[in-house]
Coordinates of C-alpha atoms in Angstrom, one line a residue:
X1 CA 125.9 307.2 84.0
X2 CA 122.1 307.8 84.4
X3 CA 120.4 305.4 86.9
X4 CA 119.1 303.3 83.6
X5 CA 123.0 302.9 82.8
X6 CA 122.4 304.4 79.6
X7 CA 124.6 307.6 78.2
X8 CA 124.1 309.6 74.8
X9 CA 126.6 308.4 72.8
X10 CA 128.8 311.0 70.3
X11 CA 131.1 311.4 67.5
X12 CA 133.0 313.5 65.4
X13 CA 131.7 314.7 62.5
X14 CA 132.6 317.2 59.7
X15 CA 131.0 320.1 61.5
X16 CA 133.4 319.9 64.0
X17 CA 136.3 321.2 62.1
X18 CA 137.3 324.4 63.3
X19 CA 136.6 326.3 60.1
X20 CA 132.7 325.2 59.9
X21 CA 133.0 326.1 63.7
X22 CA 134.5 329.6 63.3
X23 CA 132.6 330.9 60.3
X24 CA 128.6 329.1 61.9
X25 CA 129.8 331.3 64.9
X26 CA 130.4 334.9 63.1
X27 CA 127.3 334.1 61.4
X28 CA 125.2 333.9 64.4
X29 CA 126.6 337.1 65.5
X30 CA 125.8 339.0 62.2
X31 CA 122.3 337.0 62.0
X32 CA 120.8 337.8 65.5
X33 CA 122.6 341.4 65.3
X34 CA 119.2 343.1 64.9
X35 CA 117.4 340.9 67.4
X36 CA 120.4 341.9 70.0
X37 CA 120.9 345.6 69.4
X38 CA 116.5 345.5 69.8
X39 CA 116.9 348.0 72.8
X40 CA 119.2 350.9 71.0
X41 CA 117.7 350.3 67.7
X42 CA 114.1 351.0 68.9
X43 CA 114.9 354.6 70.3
X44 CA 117.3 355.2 67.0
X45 CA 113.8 354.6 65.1
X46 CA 111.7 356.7 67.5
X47 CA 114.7 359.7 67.8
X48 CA 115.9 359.5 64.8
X49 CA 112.5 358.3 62.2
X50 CA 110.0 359.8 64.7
X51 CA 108.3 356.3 64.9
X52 CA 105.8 356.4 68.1
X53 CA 106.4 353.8 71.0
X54 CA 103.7 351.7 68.7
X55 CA 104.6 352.1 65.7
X56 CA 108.5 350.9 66.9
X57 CA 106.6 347.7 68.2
X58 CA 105.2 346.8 64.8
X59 CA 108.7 347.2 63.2
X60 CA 110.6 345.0 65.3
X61 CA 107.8 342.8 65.0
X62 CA 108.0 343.0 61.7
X63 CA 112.0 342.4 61.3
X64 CA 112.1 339.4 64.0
X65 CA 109.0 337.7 62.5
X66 CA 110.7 337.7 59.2
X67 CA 114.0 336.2 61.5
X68 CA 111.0 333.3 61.9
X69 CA 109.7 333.7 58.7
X70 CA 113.3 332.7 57.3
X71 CA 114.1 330.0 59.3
X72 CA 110.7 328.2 58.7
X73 CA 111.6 328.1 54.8
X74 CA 115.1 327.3 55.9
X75 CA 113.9 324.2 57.6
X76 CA 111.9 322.8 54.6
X77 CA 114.6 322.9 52.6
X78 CA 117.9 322.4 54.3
X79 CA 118.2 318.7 54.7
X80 CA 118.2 318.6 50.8
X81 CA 119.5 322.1 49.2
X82 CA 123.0 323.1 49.4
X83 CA 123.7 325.3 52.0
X84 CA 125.5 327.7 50.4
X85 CA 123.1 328.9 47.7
X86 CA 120.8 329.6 50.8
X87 CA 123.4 331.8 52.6
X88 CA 123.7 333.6 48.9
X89 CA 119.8 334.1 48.9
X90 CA 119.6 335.2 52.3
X91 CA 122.5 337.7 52.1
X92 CA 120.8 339.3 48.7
X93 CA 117.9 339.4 50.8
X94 CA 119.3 341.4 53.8
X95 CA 121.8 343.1 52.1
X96 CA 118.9 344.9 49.7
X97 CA 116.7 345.7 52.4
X98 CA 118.9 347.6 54.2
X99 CA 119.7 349.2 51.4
X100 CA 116.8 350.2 50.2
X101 CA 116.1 351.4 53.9
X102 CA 118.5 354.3 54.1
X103 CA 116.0 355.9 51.6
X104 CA 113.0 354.7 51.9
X105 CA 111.9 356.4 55.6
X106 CA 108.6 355.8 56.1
X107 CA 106.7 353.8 58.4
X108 CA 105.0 351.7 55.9
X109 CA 107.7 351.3 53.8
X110 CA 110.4 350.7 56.7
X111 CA 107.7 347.8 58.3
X112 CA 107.6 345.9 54.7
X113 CA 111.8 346.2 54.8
X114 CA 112.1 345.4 58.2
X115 CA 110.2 342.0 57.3
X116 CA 112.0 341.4 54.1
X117 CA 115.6 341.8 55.9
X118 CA 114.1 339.7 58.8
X119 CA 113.4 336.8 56.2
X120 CA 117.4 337.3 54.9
X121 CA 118.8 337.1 58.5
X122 CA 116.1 334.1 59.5
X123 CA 117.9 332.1 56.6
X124 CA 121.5 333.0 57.1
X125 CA 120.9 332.7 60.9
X126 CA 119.3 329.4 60.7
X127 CA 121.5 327.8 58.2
X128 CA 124.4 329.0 61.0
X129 CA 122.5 327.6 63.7
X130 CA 122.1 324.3 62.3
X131 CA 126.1 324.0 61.5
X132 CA 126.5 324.6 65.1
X133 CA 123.9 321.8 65.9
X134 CA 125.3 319.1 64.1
X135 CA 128.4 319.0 65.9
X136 CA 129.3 316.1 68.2
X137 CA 128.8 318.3 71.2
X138 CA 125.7 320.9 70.3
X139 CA 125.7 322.2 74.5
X140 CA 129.1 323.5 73.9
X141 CA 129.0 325.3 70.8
X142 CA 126.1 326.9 71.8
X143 CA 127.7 327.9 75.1
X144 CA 130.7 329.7 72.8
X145 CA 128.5 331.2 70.4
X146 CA 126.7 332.8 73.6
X147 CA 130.1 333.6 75.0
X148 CA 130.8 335.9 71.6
X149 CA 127.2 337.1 72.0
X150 CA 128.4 338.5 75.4
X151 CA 130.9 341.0 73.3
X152 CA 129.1 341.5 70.0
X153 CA 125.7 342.5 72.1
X154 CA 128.4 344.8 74.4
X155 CA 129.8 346.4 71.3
X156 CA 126.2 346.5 70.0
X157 CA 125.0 348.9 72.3
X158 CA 128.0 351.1 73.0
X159 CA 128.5 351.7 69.4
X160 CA 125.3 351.4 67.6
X161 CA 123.6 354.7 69.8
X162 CA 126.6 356.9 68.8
X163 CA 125.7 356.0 65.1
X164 CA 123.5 357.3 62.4
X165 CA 120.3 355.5 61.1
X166 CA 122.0 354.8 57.8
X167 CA 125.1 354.2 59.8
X168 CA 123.7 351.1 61.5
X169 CA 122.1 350.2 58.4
X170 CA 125.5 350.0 56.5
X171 CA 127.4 348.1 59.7
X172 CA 124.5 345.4 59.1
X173 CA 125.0 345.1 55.0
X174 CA 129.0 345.4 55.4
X175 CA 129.0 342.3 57.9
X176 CA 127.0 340.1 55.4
X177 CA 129.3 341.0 52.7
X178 CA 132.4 340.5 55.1
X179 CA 131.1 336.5 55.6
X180 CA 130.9 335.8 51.8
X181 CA 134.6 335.8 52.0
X182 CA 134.6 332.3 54.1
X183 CA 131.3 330.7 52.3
X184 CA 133.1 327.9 51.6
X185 CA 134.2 326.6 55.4
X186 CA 130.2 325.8 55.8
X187 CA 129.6 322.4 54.8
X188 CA 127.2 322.1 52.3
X189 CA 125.1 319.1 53.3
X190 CA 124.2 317.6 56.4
X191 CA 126.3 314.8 58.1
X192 CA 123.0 312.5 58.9
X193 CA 119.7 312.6 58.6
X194 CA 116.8 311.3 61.5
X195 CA 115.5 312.0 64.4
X196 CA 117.3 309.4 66.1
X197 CA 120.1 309.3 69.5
X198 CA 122.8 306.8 70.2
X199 CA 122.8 305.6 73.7
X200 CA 126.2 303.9 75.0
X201 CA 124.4 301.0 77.3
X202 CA 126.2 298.9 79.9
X203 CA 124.6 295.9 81.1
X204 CA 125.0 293.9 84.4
X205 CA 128.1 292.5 83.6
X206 CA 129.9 296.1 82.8
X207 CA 130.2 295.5 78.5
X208 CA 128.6 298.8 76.9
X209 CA 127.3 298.8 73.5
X210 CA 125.6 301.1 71.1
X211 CA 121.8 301.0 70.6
X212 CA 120.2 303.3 68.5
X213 CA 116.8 305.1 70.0
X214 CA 114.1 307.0 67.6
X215 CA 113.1 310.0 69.5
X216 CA 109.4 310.8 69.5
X217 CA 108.2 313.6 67.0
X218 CA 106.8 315.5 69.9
X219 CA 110.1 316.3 71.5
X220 CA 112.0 318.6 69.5
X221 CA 108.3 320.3 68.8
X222 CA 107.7 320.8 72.9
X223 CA 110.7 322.3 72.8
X224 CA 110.2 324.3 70.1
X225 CA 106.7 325.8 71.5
X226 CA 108.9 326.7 75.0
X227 CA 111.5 328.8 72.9
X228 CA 108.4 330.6 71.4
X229 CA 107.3 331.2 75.1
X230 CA 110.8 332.2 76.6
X231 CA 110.8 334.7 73.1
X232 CA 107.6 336.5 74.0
X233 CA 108.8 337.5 76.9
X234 CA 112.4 338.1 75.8
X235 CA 111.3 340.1 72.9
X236 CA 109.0 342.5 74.5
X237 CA 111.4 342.9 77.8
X238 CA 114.2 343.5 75.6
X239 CA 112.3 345.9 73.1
X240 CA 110.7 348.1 75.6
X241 CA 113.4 347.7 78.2
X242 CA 114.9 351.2 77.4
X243 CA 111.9 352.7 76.6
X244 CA 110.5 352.0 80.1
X245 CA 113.4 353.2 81.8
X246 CA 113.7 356.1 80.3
X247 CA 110.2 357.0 81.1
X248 CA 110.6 355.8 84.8
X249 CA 112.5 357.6 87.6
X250 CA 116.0 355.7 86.7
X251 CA 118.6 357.7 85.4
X252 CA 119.6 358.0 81.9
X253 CA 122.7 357.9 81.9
X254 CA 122.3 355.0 84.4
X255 CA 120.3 352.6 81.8
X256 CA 122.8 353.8 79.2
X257 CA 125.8 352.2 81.2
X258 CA 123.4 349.0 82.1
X259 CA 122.9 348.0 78.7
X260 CA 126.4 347.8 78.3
X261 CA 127.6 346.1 81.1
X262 CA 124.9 343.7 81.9
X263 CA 125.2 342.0 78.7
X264 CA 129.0 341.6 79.5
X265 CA 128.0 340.4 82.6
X266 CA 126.2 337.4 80.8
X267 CA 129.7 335.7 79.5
X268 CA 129.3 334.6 83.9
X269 CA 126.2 332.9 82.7
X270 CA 128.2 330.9 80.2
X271 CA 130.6 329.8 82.2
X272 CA 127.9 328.9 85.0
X273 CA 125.5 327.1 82.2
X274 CA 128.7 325.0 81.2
X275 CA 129.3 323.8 85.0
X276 CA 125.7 323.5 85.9
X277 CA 125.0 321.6 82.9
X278 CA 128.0 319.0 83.4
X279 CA 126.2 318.3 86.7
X280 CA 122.7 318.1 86.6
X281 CA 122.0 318.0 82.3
X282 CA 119.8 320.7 80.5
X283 CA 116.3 320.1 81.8
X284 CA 116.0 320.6 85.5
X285 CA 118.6 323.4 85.2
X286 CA 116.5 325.1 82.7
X287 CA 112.8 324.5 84.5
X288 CA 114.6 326.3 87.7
X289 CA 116.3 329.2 85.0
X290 CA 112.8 329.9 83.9
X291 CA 111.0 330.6 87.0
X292 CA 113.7 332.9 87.8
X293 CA 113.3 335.0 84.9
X294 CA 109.7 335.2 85.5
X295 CA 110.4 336.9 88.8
X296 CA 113.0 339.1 87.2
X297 CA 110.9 340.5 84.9
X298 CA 107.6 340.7 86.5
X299 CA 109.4 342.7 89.8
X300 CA 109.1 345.9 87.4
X301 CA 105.7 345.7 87.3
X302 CA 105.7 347.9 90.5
X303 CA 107.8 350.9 89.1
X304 CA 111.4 351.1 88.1
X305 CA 114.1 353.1 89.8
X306 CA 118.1 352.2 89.5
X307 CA 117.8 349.5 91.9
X308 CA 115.4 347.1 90.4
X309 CA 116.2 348.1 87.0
X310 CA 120.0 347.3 87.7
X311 CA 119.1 343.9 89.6
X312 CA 116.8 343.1 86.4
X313 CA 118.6 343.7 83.7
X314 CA 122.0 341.7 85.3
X315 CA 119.9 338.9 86.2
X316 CA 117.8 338.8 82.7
X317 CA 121.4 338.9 80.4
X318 CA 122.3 336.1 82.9
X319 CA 119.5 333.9 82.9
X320 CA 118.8 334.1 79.3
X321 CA 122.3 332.5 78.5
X322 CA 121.1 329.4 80.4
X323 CA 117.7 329.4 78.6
X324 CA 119.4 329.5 75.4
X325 CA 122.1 326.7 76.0
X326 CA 119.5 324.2 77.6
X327 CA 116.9 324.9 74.7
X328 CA 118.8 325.1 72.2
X329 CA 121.1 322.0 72.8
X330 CA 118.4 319.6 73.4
X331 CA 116.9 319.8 70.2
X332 CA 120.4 319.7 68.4
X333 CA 120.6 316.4 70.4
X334 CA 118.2 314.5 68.5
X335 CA 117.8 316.2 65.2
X336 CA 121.0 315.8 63.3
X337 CA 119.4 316.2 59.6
X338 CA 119.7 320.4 60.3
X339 CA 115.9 320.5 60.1
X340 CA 114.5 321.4 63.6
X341 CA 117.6 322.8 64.6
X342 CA 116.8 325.4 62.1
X343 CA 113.7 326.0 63.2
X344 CA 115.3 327.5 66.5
X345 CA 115.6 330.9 65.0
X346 CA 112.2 330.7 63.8
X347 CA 110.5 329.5 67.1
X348 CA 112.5 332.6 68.6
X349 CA 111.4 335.0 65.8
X350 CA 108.0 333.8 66.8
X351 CA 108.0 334.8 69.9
X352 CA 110.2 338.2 69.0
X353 CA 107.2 338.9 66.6
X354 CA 104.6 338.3 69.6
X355 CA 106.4 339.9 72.2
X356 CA 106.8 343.5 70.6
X357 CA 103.5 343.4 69.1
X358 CA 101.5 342.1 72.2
X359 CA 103.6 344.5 74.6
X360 CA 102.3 347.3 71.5
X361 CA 98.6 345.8 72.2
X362 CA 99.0 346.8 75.8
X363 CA 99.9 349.9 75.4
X364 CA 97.5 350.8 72.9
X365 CA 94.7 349.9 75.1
X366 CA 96.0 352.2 77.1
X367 CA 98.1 350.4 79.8
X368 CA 101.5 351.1 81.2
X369 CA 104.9 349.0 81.3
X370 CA 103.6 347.7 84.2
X371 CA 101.2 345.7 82.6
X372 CA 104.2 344.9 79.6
X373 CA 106.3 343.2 82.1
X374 CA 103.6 340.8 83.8
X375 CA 102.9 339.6 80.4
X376 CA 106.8 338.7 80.7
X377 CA 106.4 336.9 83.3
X378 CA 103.4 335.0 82.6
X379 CA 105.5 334.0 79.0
X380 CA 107.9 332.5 81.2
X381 CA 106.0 330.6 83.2
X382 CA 104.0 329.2 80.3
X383 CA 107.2 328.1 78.8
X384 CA 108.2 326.1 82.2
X385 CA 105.4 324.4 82.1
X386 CA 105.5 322.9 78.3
X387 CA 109.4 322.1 78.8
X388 CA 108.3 320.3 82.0
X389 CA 105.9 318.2 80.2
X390 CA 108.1 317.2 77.9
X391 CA 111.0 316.3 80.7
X392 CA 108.4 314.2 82.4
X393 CA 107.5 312.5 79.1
X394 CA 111.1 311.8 78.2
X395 CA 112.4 310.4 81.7
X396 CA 109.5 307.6 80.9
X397 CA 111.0 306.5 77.5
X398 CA 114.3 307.8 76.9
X399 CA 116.1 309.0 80.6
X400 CA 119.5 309.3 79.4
X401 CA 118.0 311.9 77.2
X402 CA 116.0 313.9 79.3
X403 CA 118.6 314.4 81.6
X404 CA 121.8 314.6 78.9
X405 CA 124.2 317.8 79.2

């Protein structure tokens, strides 16, 4: 109970079945594949397409914008289309484009595919996301799809460097194709529409009942703007992270194993976010998460050896499993119709487009990582701050909500 005696109140629906579960979950995995495997893919395009450090910023700009791109049209649509004709678009879409990349090499051409197979994944992804949303508990299934993440982003980046271009191109387009098999286990239509909570109130005398609440427009949008912010610096870390290190004094070899085994070190972060979150909700978890990362990321600014680059990367693959939960989960708290909860992978595409292409501003002008990494930092920070203006708003009207788990 919150000091108000008021509780978010939930229920089964639908989505909770373990085949709408199962199938929203591989999705996910197949959907953010590119944004995951960002590190190893970048130096596959520079050693394998001969794409400069700039030019590899554009593209992933290019594919994660369309990720937002996708999810933007997703969300204008979703409440009222059924869902599986968008997953059949969007798997045409990504399917064809990279396709069409394993012979079409150059940098023009692969920054207009990139985008196109961006816009696929930002529908599939989004209409996947939104599934996972609209179940009764939205903190949890986020916390298992980020516990899978742990092993597909593991897998990612052991297997995907040992692989050709066209190689990765074809994992991407068989894994789409692998998903149509189970179309039908996505419910086609959402559950509810409105932007709406149930709280479970008990008065003085110790009765509870139900009393609906309309959540203020402004909400899931604050949050939204945040998850743009955390992305910034998420994208251009985790884009230039390699990069970085392997123009540093680390060890090769050394980042090679790091990228591995720090992203199987975030499944701890799971299991922390699902404890933490039980005990003090989303918000004030998440305001604290943020700050951290800031540091993280801005303590490379100096110069990377294995070290810092070892206590970075560990703490970054941990930290960004709370972000995600907390985010993520708050606005599937209050958005049941699908519509802003589809709009997550967007607002992080957003931020993936920024990132790499603000990081590739920096270094244009001449700068060094250094510089990259502050920017980080300072993404973070700006992201605390608009989530803590909308915590503060929140505990004035709806309590129970601000600080739900």
């Amino acid at each position: 109970m919150t000091d108000t005696g008021m509780t978010l109140a939930y229920h089964r629906t639908v989505f909770d079945g373990w085949r709408s579960m199962s199938i929203a979950l591989y999705m996910t995995l197949v959907g953010y594949g590119v944004l995951v495997g960002i590190p190893v893919i970048s130096t596959a395009w520079v050693n394998l397409l001969g794409f400069s450090e700039v030019e590899v910023g554009r593209v992933a700009g290019a594919d994660l914008g369309g990720l937002s791109l996708g999810a933007v049209l997703t969300a204008l649509v979703i409440a009222r289309v059924n869902r599986h004709l968008l997953i059949l678009g969007s798997v045409v879409l990504a399917v064809g484009a990279n396709a069409l990349c394993m012979v079409m090499v150059e940098y023009e051409q692969v920054l207009w595919l990139r985008l196109i197979a961006g816009v696929g994944s930002g529908v599939y992804t989004a209409v996947a996301v939104a599934t996972l949303g609209a179940t009764s508990r939205p903190a949890r299934a986020y916390n298992i799809m980020l516990f899978a993440f742990a092993f597909s982003q593991a897998l990612e980046l052991y297997f995907l460097p040992k692989m050709s271009m066209n190689g990765i191109y074809i994992a991407f387009i068989a894994f789409y194709l692998f998903g149509l098999l189970f179309l039908k286990w996505i419910p086609d239509r959402p559950a509810e529409a409105g932007l709406d909570v149930e709280l479970d109130i008990e008065d003085s005398s110790g009765e509870h009942h139900i009393e609906h609440r309309h959540v203020p427009a402004y909400v899931p949008w604050l949050v939204l703007a945040a998850i743009v912010a955390t992305y910034i610096n998420i994208g251009a870390y985790w884009t230039y992270i390699e990069l970085a290190s392997l123009a540093s004094n680390a060890t090769p070899e050394w980042i090679s194993n790091l990228l591995v085994w720090t992203a199987l070190f975030s499944v701890l972060g799971c299991l922390f976010a699902t404890v933490v979150s039980n005990r003090y909700g989303l918000a004030r978890p998440l305001l604290v998460t943020l700050v951290f990362q800031a540091v993280i990321v801005a303590m490379l600014a100096g110069g990377i050896n294995d070290t810092n680059i070892m206590i970075s990367m560990f703490s970054f693959n941990f930290l960004w499993i709370f972000v995600d939960v907390y985010q993520m989960a708050t606005v599937a708290n209050v958005d049941h119709s699908g519509r802003f909860a589809s709009l997550m992978p967007g607002a992080q595409g957003l931020g993936q487009i920024l990132g790499p292409n603000i990081a590739a501003s920096i270094l244009a002008f001449g700068y060094d990582y250094g510089a990259v990494f502050v920017m980080c930092g300072i993404a973070s920070l700006v992201a605390m701050c608009i989530y803590l203006t909308m915590y503060l708003r929140l505990r004035k009207t709806i309590p129970a909500l601000a600080d739900a788990s």
